PDB file of C-alpha atoms in Angstrom:
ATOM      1  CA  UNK A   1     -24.948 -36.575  30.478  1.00 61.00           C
ATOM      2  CA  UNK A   2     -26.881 -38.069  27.833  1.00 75.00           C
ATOM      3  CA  UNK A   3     -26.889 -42.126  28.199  1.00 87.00           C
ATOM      4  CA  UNK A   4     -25.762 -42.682  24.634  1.00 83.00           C
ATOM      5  CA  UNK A   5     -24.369 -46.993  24.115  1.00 89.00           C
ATOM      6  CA  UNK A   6     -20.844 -46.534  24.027  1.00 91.00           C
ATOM      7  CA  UNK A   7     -20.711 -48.552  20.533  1.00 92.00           C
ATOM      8  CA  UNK A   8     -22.535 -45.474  18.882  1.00 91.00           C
ATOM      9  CA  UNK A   9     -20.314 -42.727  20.565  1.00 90.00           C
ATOM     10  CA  UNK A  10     -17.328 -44.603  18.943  1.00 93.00           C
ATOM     11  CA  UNK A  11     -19.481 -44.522  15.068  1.00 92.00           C
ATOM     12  CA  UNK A  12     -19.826 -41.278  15.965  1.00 91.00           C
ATOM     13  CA  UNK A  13     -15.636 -40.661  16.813  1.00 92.00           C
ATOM     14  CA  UNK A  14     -14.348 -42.952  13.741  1.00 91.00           C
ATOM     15  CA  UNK A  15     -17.075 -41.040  11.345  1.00 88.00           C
ATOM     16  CA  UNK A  16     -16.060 -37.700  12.967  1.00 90.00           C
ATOM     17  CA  UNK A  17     -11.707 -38.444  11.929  1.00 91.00           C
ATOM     18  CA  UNK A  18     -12.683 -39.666   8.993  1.00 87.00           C
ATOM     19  CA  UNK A  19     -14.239 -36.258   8.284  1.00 84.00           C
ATOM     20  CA  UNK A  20     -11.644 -34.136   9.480  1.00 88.00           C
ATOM     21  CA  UNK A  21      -9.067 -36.278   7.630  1.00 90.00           C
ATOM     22  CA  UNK A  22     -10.898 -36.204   4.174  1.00 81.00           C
ATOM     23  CA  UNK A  23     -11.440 -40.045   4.063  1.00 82.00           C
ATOM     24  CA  UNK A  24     -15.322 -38.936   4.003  1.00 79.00           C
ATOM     25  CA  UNK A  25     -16.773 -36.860   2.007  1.00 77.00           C
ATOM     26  CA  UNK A  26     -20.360 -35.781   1.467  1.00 76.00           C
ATOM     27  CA  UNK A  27     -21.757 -35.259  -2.172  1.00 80.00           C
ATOM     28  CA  UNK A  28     -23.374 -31.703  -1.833  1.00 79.00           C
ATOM     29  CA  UNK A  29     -25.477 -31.025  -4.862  1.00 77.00           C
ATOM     30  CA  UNK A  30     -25.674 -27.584  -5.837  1.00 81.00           C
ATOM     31  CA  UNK A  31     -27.698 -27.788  -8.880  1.00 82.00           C
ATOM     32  CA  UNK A  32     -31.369 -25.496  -8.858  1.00 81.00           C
ATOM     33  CA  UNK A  33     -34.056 -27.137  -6.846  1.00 78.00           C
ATOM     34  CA  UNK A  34     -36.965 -28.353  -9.564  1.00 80.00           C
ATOM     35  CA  UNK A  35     -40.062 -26.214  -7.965  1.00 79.00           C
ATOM     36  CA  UNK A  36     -43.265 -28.536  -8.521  1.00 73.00           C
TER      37      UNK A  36
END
């Protein structure tokens, strides 16, 4: 058992429903990376 603070395995719960429910999304950009 990893000792993770319990405040960040709750972040990690509310961020996780928020997901799953659709309340969070994640801009995904699928344009062409510019080579340099």
């Amino acid at each position: 058992e990893a000792k993770v603070p319990e405040e960040a395995k709750k972040l990690v719960a509310e961020k996780e429903k928020a997901i799953k429910d659709g309340s969070f999304t994640v801009e995904i950009n699928d344009a062409e990376p510019k080579s340099s």
